[in-house]
Short mmCIF file of C-alpha atoms and ligand atoms in Angstrom, two decimals:
data_model
loop_
_atom_site.label_atom_id
_atom_site.label_comp_id
_atom_site.label_asym_id
_atom_site.label_seq_id
_atom_site.Cartn_x
_atom_site.Cartn_y
_atom_site.Cartn_z
CA MET A 951 0.00 0.00 0.00
CA THR A 952 2.86 2.35 0.84
CA ASP A 953 4.27 1.79 -2.64
CA ARG A 954 0.98 2.75 -4.26
CA ILE A 955 0.78 5.88 -2.16
CA ASN A 956 4.32 6.87 -3.14
CA ASP A 957 3.62 6.11 -6.75
CA LEU A 958 0.53 8.30 -6.74
CA LEU A 959 2.50 11.13 -5.09
CA THR A 960 5.04 11.10 -7.94
CA ARG A 961 2.31 11.07 -10.53
CA ILE A 962 0.67 14.06 -8.89
CA GLU A 963 4.01 15.92 -8.84
CA SER A 964 4.87 15.24 -12.45
CA PHE A 965 1.41 15.62 -13.97
CA ALA A 966 1.59 18.32 -16.67
CA PRO A 967 -1.77 18.78 -18.37
CA ALA A 968 -2.30 21.01 -21.40
CA THR A 969 -5.99 21.73 -20.96
CA ALA A 970 -8.46 22.36 -18.17
CA ALA A 971 -10.35 19.25 -19.32
CA GLN A 972 -7.30 17.08 -18.58
CA VAL A 973 -7.06 18.60 -15.10
CA GLU A 974 -10.68 17.71 -14.48
CA GLU A 975 -10.16 14.18 -15.77
CA PHE A 976 -7.20 13.77 -13.44
CA ARG A 977 -9.23 15.13 -10.52
CA ILE A 978 -11.97 12.56 -11.07
CA ALA A 979 -9.46 9.71 -11.44
CA LEU A 980 -7.82 10.64 -8.14
CA LEU A 981 -10.43 12.25 -5.94
CA GLY A 982 -13.69 11.04 -7.46
CA LYS A 983 -16.04 8.71 -5.58
CA LYS A 984 -14.59 5.78 -7.48
CA GLY A 985 -11.14 7.30 -7.75
CA GLU A 986 -7.84 5.85 -6.66
CA ILE A 987 -7.72 7.66 -3.33
CA ALA A 988 -11.22 6.44 -2.44
CA ALA A 989 -10.09 2.89 -3.27
CA LEU A 990 -7.07 3.28 -0.96
CA MET A 991 -9.34 4.58 1.80
CA ASP A 992 -11.49 1.49 1.42
CA GLU A 993 -8.51 -0.77 1.60
CA PHE A 994 -7.26 1.13 4.64
CA LYS A 995 -10.24 -0.16 6.66
CA GLY A 996 -8.79 -3.70 6.50
CA VAL A 997 -5.23 -2.71 7.45
CA ALA A 998 -3.70 -4.28 10.58
CA PRO A 999 -4.16 -2.01 13.63
CA GLU A 1000 -0.40 -1.56 14.25
CA LEU A 1001 0.02 -0.10 10.71
CA LYS A 1002 -3.03 2.18 10.83
CA ARG A 1003 -1.32 5.18 12.36
CA GLU A 1004 1.51 5.44 9.87
CA LEU A 1005 -0.57 4.59 6.81
CA GLY A 1006 -3.38 6.91 7.89
CA GLN A 1007 -0.97 9.85 8.01
CA LYS A 1008 0.45 8.93 4.59
CA LEU A 1009 -3.02 8.73 3.10
CA ASN A 1010 -3.99 12.13 4.51
CA ARG A 1011 -0.82 13.67 3.09
CA LEU A 1012 -1.58 12.13 -0.29
CA LYS A 1013 -5.11 13.52 -0.30
CA SER A 1014 -4.11 17.07 0.56
CA ALA A 1015 -1.24 16.97 -1.97
CA ALA A 1016 -3.76 15.92 -4.64
CA VAL A 1017 -6.26 18.65 -3.69
CA SER A 1018 -3.73 21.49 -3.66
CA ARG A 1019 -2.00 20.37 -6.88
CA ILE A 1020 -5.32 20.25 -8.72
CA GLU A 1021 -6.31 23.71 -7.43
CA GLU A 1022 -2.98 25.07 -8.62
CA LEU A 1023 -3.33 23.45 -12.05
CA LYS A 1024 -6.89 24.70 -12.43
CA SER A 1025 -5.85 28.33 -12.10
CA THR A 1026 -2.64 28.18 -14.16
CA VAL A 1027 -3.94 26.02 -17.00
CA GLY A 1028 -7.27 27.94 -17.03
CA ALA A 1029 -5.52 31.31 -17.30
CA ARG A 1030 -3.25 30.03 -20.07
CA GLU A 1031 -6.28 28.83 -22.01
CA ASP A 1032 -8.05 32.20 -21.63
CA ALA A 1033 -5.02 34.05 -22.96
CA GLY A 1034 -4.68 31.53 -25.75
CA SER A 1035 -8.25 31.91 -26.89
CA ALA A 1036 -7.82 35.69 -27.08
CA ARG A 1037 -4.78 35.17 -29.28
CA ILE A 1038 -6.50 32.92 -31.79
CA ASP A 1039 -9.47 35.26 -32.13
CA ASP A 1040 -10.37 36.56 -35.59
CA MET A 1041 -7.65 39.07 -36.37
CA THR A 1042 -9.74 40.87 -38.99
CA ARG A 1043 -12.57 41.65 -36.58
CA PRO A 1044 -12.87 45.40 -35.81
CA GLY A 1045 -11.61 46.29 -32.31
CA SER A 1046 -13.98 47.40 -29.60
CA ASP A 1047 -14.52 51.16 -29.39
CA GLY A 1048 -12.34 52.99 -26.90
CA HIS A 1049 -14.64 55.04 -24.70
CA ILE A 1050 -14.00 58.75 -25.14
CA GLY A 1051 -14.96 60.80 -22.12
CA SER A 1052 -16.71 64.14 -22.39
CA ARG A 1053 -15.56 67.47 -21.09
CA HIS A 1054 -17.35 69.00 -18.16
CA PRO A 1055 -19.81 71.67 -19.33
CA ILE A 1056 -18.12 74.23 -17.07
CA SER A 1057 -14.79 73.56 -18.81
CA LEU A 1058 -16.44 73.77 -22.22
CA VAL A 1059 -17.95 77.16 -21.47
CA LYS A 1060 -14.81 78.44 -19.78
CA ASN A 1061 -12.65 77.38 -22.74
CA ARG A 1062 -15.05 79.01 -25.16
CA ILE A 1063 -15.04 82.32 -23.24
CA VAL A 1064 -11.25 82.30 -22.99
CA GLU A 1065 -11.02 81.56 -26.69
CA ILE A 1066 -13.27 84.49 -27.64
CA PHE A 1067 -11.35 86.96 -25.50
CA SER A 1068 -7.97 85.69 -26.61
CA ARG A 1069 -8.95 86.77 -30.12
CA LEU A 1070 -9.24 90.29 -28.70
CA GLY A 1071 -5.72 90.06 -27.30
CA TYR A 1072 -6.52 88.93 -23.75
CA THR A 1073 -4.24 86.45 -21.99
CA VAL A 1074 -5.20 84.17 -19.11
CA ALA A 1075 -4.14 85.22 -15.61
CA ASP A 1076 -4.37 83.21 -12.42
CA GLY A 1077 -4.39 83.74 -8.68
CA PRO A 1078 -4.75 81.78 -5.45
CA GLU A 1079 -8.09 80.52 -4.09
CA ILE A 1080 -6.96 81.18 -0.53
CA GLU A 1081 -6.59 84.93 -0.26
CA ASP A 1082 -6.25 87.78 2.18
CA ASP A 1083 -8.49 90.73 2.86
CA TRP A 1084 -6.34 93.07 0.79
CA HIS A 1085 -6.67 91.20 -2.51
CA VAL A 1086 -10.36 90.28 -2.16
CA PHE A 1087 -11.68 93.49 -0.63
CA SER A 1088 -9.42 96.38 0.42
CA ALA A 1089 -7.48 96.83 -2.82
CA LEU A 1090 -10.82 96.71 -4.66
CA ASN A 1091 -12.18 99.71 -2.78
CA PHE A 1092 -14.53 97.85 -0.45
CA PRO A 1093 -15.23 100.15 2.51
CA PRO A 1094 -14.32 98.53 5.88
CA GLU A 1095 -17.98 97.96 6.81
CA HIS A 1096 -19.12 96.66 3.43
CA PRO A 1097 -21.63 93.78 3.84
CA ALA A 1098 -19.71 91.52 1.42
CA ARG A 1099 -17.02 91.14 4.09
CA ASP A 1100 -19.62 89.75 6.42
CA MET A 1101 -19.34 86.21 7.72
CA GLN A 1102 -22.54 85.39 5.82
CA ASP A 1103 -20.78 85.57 2.49
CA THR A 1104 -17.15 84.93 3.15
CA PHE A 1105 -15.51 81.75 4.36
CA PHE A 1106 -12.90 82.90 6.84
CA ILE A 1107 -9.99 80.56 7.43
CA GLU A 1108 -8.41 82.90 9.97
CA LYS A 1109 -9.30 86.21 11.53
CA ASN A 1110 -6.73 88.90 12.24
CA PRO A 1111 -5.08 89.01 9.85
CA ASP A 1112 -7.84 87.77 7.60
CA VAL A 1113 -7.27 84.64 5.53
CA VAL A 1114 -10.30 83.94 3.35
CA LEU A 1115 -11.46 81.85 0.44
CA ARG A 1116 -11.88 84.28 -2.44
CA THR A 1117 -15.50 85.28 -2.98
CA HIS A 1118 -14.90 86.52 -6.51
CA THR A 1119 -12.24 86.38 -9.22
CA SER A 1120 -11.83 90.16 -8.98
CA SER A 1121 -8.94 89.37 -6.61
CA ILE A 1122 -6.98 88.28 -9.71
CA GLN A 1123 -7.27 91.86 -10.99
CA VAL A 1124 -5.23 92.94 -7.97
CA ARG A 1125 -2.72 90.09 -8.40
CA THR A 1126 -2.27 91.09 -12.04
CA MET A 1127 -1.77 94.79 -11.33
CA GLU A 1128 0.92 93.83 -8.79
CA ARG A 1129 2.79 91.81 -11.39
CA GLN A 1130 2.31 93.88 -14.48
CA LYS A 1131 2.36 97.49 -15.64
CA PRO A 1132 -0.23 98.70 -18.19
CA PRO A 1133 -1.18 97.95 -20.86
CA ILE A 1134 -2.97 95.07 -19.13
CA ARG A 1135 -5.44 92.82 -20.92
CA VAL A 1136 -6.26 89.67 -18.97
CA ILE A 1137 -9.04 87.15 -18.63
CA CYS A 1138 -9.13 85.28 -15.31
CA PRO A 1139 -11.19 82.12 -14.86
CA GLY A 1140 -11.37 80.53 -11.44
CA ARG A 1141 -13.24 78.89 -8.62
CA VAL A 1142 -14.89 81.10 -5.99
CA PHE A 1143 -16.47 80.37 -2.63
CA ARG A 1144 -19.42 81.83 -0.75
CA ASN A 1145 -21.09 80.73 2.40
CA GLU A 1146 -24.51 80.03 0.87
CA ALA A 1147 -27.05 77.28 1.41
CA ILE A 1148 -26.94 74.86 -1.52
CA SER A 1149 -30.04 74.86 -3.72
CA TYR A 1150 -30.89 74.64 -7.41
CA ARG A 1151 -29.85 78.28 -7.84
CA ALA A 1152 -27.01 78.75 -5.37
CA HIS A 1153 -23.90 76.83 -4.41
CA CYS A 1154 -21.05 77.46 -2.02
CA ILE A 1155 -18.53 76.78 -4.78
CA PHE A 1156 -18.90 78.12 -8.28
CA HIS A 1157 -16.83 79.55 -11.11
CA GLN A 1158 -16.36 83.05 -12.38
CA ILE A 1159 -14.43 84.62 -15.18
CA GLU A 1160 -13.04 88.07 -14.81
CA GLY A 1161 -11.79 90.48 -17.46
CA LEU A 1162 -9.52 93.50 -16.99
CA TYR A 1163 -8.29 95.95 -19.58
CA ILE A 1164 -6.12 98.93 -18.59
CA ASP A 1165 -4.35 101.29 -20.97
CA ARG A 1166 -4.28 104.94 -21.93
CA ASN A 1167 -7.63 106.30 -23.16
CA VAL A 1168 -9.74 103.23 -22.53
CA SER A 1169 -13.38 104.33 -22.66
CA PHE A 1170 -16.83 103.03 -21.76
CA ALA A 1171 -17.50 102.69 -25.51
CA ASP A 1172 -14.54 100.29 -25.79
CA MET A 1173 -16.04 98.19 -23.03
CA LYS A 1174 -19.46 98.13 -24.62
CA GLN A 1175 -18.07 97.12 -27.99
CA SER A 1176 -15.91 94.34 -26.50
CA ILE A 1177 -18.86 92.92 -24.57
CA LEU A 1178 -21.14 93.11 -27.60
CA TYR A 1179 -18.56 91.24 -29.67
CA PHE A 1180 -18.29 88.61 -26.95
CA ALA A 1181 -22.07 88.18 -26.64
CA LYS A 1182 -22.50 87.74 -30.39
CA GLU A 1183 -19.69 85.20 -30.53
CA LEU A 1184 -21.11 83.20 -27.63
CA PHE A 1185 -24.87 83.40 -28.21
CA GLY A 1186 -25.06 84.07 -31.95
CA GLU A 1187 -24.83 86.94 -34.44
CA LYS A 1188 -28.38 88.23 -33.76
CA THR A 1189 -27.69 88.75 -30.05
CA GLU A 1190 -28.15 92.25 -28.66
CA ILE A 1191 -26.99 93.62 -25.33
CA ARG A 1192 -28.28 96.24 -22.97
CA MET A 1193 -26.63 97.82 -19.96
CA ARG A 1194 -28.38 98.81 -16.77
CA PRO A 1195 -26.75 101.12 -14.20
CA SER A 1196 -25.49 99.22 -11.19
CA TYR A 1197 -23.03 99.48 -8.33
CA PHE A 1198 -19.78 97.69 -7.58
CA PRO A 1199 -17.18 99.15 -5.21
CA PHE A 1200 -14.38 98.58 -7.72
CA THR A 1201 -15.95 100.20 -10.79
CA GLU A 1202 -17.41 103.61 -11.49
CA PRO A 1203 -19.68 103.85 -13.39
CA SER A 1204 -20.88 100.26 -13.12
CA ALA A 1205 -23.41 98.33 -15.15
CA GLU A 1206 -25.18 95.04 -15.34
CA VAL A 1207 -25.22 93.48 -18.82
CA ASP A 1208 -28.22 91.66 -20.28
CA VAL A 1209 -28.29 89.75 -23.56
CA SER A 1210 -31.37 89.29 -25.66
CA CYS A 1211 -32.85 85.90 -24.80
CA SER A 1212 -31.30 83.28 -27.05
CA ILE A 1213 -34.27 80.94 -26.53
CA CYS A 1214 -37.12 83.19 -27.72
CA GLY A 1215 -35.05 85.77 -29.60
CA GLY A 1216 -36.27 88.55 -27.30
CA LYS A 1217 -40.01 87.96 -27.57
CA GLY A 1218 -40.35 86.75 -24.00
CA CYS A 1219 -40.46 83.16 -22.71
CA GLY A 1220 -40.18 81.07 -19.55
CA VAL A 1221 -36.39 81.24 -19.44
CA CYS A 1222 -36.24 85.04 -19.61
CA LYS A 1223 -39.42 85.29 -17.49
CA GLY A 1224 -41.21 87.15 -20.26
CA THR A 1225 -38.73 90.04 -20.36
CA GLY A 1226 -36.79 89.01 -23.47
CA TRP A 1227 -33.51 89.67 -21.61
CA LEU A 1228 -31.06 87.54 -19.62
CA GLU A 1229 -28.55 88.96 -17.19
CA ILE A 1230 -25.02 87.68 -17.87
CA MET A 1231 -22.42 89.86 -16.15
CA GLY A 1232 -21.39 92.90 -14.17
CA CYS A 1233 -18.97 95.45 -15.55
CA GLY A 1234 -17.69 98.99 -15.27
CA MET A 1235 -14.84 101.45 -15.56
CA VAL A 1236 -12.12 100.60 -13.05
CA ASP A 1237 -12.53 102.97 -10.09
CA PRO A 1238 -9.60 105.44 -9.83
CA ASN A 1239 -9.22 104.36 -6.18
CA VAL A 1240 -8.50 100.81 -7.35
CA LEU A 1241 -5.89 101.98 -9.85
CA GLU A 1242 -4.24 104.09 -7.18
CA ALA A 1243 -4.28 101.33 -4.55
CA ASN A 1244 -2.46 99.16 -7.05
CA GLY A 1245 0.21 101.68 -8.02
CA ILE A 1246 -1.28 102.80 -11.34
CA ASP A 1247 -1.71 106.53 -11.99
CA PRO A 1248 -5.42 107.18 -12.70
CA ASN A 1249 -4.54 110.42 -14.45
CA GLU A 1250 -2.55 108.53 -17.04
CA TYR A 1251 -4.49 105.29 -17.32
CA SER A 1252 -8.08 104.13 -17.38
CA GLY A 1253 -9.63 100.74 -17.82
CA PHE A 1254 -12.66 98.54 -17.66
CA ALA A 1255 -13.45 95.29 -15.89
CA PHE A 1256 -16.16 92.72 -16.09
CA GLY A 1257 -17.07 89.53 -14.28
CA MET A 1258 -19.51 86.71 -14.92
CA GLY A 1259 -20.56 83.39 -13.42
CA ILE A 1260 -19.58 80.47 -15.63
CA GLU A 1261 -22.40 78.24 -14.31
CA ARG A 1262 -24.88 80.96 -15.18
CA ILE A 1263 -23.63 81.13 -18.78
CA ALA A 1264 -23.61 77.31 -19.01
CA MET A 1265 -27.20 77.19 -17.72
CA LEU A 1266 -28.27 79.62 -20.43
CA LYS A 1267 -26.32 77.87 -23.17
CA TYR A 1268 -27.40 74.34 -22.31
CA GLY A 1269 -30.79 75.01 -20.72
CA VAL A 1270 -29.83 73.34 -17.43
CA GLY A 1271 -32.14 74.49 -14.67
CA ASP A 1272 -30.41 73.08 -11.60
CA LEU A 1273 -26.97 74.33 -10.57
CA ARG A 1274 -26.27 71.27 -8.44
CA LEU A 1275 -25.96 69.07 -11.54
CA TYR A 1276 -22.64 70.73 -12.32
CA PHE A 1277 -21.15 69.46 -9.08
CA GLU A 1278 -22.63 66.01 -8.69
CA ASN A 1279 -20.61 64.55 -11.57
CA ASP A 1280 -23.32 62.07 -12.54
CA VAL A 1281 -21.95 60.50 -15.74
CA ARG A 1282 -25.45 60.34 -17.25
CA PHE A 1283 -25.47 64.14 -17.13
CA LEU A 1284 -21.84 64.63 -18.15
CA ASN A 1285 -22.01 62.18 -21.07
CA GLN A 1286 -24.33 64.51 -22.92
CA PHE A 1287 -21.62 67.07 -23.51
CA ASP A 1288 -18.97 67.29 -26.19
CA SER A 1289 -15.48 65.98 -25.85
CA ALA A 1290 -14.17 68.72 -28.12
CA LEU A 1291 -12.57 72.08 -27.26
N1 DAH B 830 -16.97 90.52 -8.68
C1 DAH B 830 -18.36 90.67 -9.04
C2 DAH B 830 -19.18 89.60 -8.33
O1 DAH B 830 -18.63 88.74 -7.73
C3 DAH B 830 -18.55 90.57 -10.52
C4 DAH B 830 -18.00 91.73 -11.22
C5 DAH B 830 -18.80 92.85 -11.43
C6 DAH B 830 -16.69 91.78 -11.65
C7 DAH B 830 -18.31 93.96 -12.09
C8 DAH B 830 -16.19 92.88 -12.32
C9 DAH B 830 -17.02 93.97 -12.53
O2 DAH B 830 -14.93 92.96 -12.75
O3 DAH B 830 -16.53 95.07 -13.16
O4 DAH B 830 -20.37 89.62 -8.37
#
């Protein structure tokens, strides 16, 4: 009996099957109900008591050697067969399509805006998201008690000296004026933060794009023409703009810009709430105090600035009614947008 056990052990060791079917065959021959190990077990019952201990141990060792060898062969031979079948597949069959992702609508709109302004000679400028009071408020002519500094709007990281998350991209105007002497012509996209409750029309994180143009003899008419050009490029040739007087601490005079509703063409519809106009941005002539605070002589230079919310423009362009969709990153939403640009 010992000889047969040893013989089986060598066979198990040296068994080299080519297919999974051969492994299975081998398993049945060894471990099956009528297999060789079962036969040995049967025989073992009639073995003399003084030999039982030694033979019993040998039999157990044989069984576990068989089980683990077959497990090992199953995975290696199986994997080899899988790889092999892929190799002999029809070589002329077209490959499966690589999935091309889509760009986020906010990136699409941002890229488009940057592209339009770069044709007018604007370059992209950047600045930090974590800012100080000077760059977000003071250098932009915000009076010390201005409500925008209030805790309700601003995320404060530290108080005294103030470290804040920027509430608007206008801080990049200040960063640019520190770095550069006029003529300045920059477009500044970026993320901004406000302490607002999240709903379909407000979020605590959103994106703005800021424009700043400073040179000698820059006039309100230059601003109006640049914005009109931009609006026509973005919303179509028939688009008209109108400006309504407004107030921002960093511009004087200031205006709010509306475009004729691209959905109804100005006749009045649900999107423009029957007015025929959609608000898209704030703008104005850079306040002389801002120029002065940033080391630019207001007697020599003038300029204009404008700022808009990228989500707002994307909502108008794509007819998306709920701001939160831009932040949830649900692929069913994102898949609907282009991969281009
Ligand atoms: N910073 C303003 C805001 O957050 C937007 C803005 C308005 C920017 C007028 C400008 C501007 O540059 O001239 O609402």
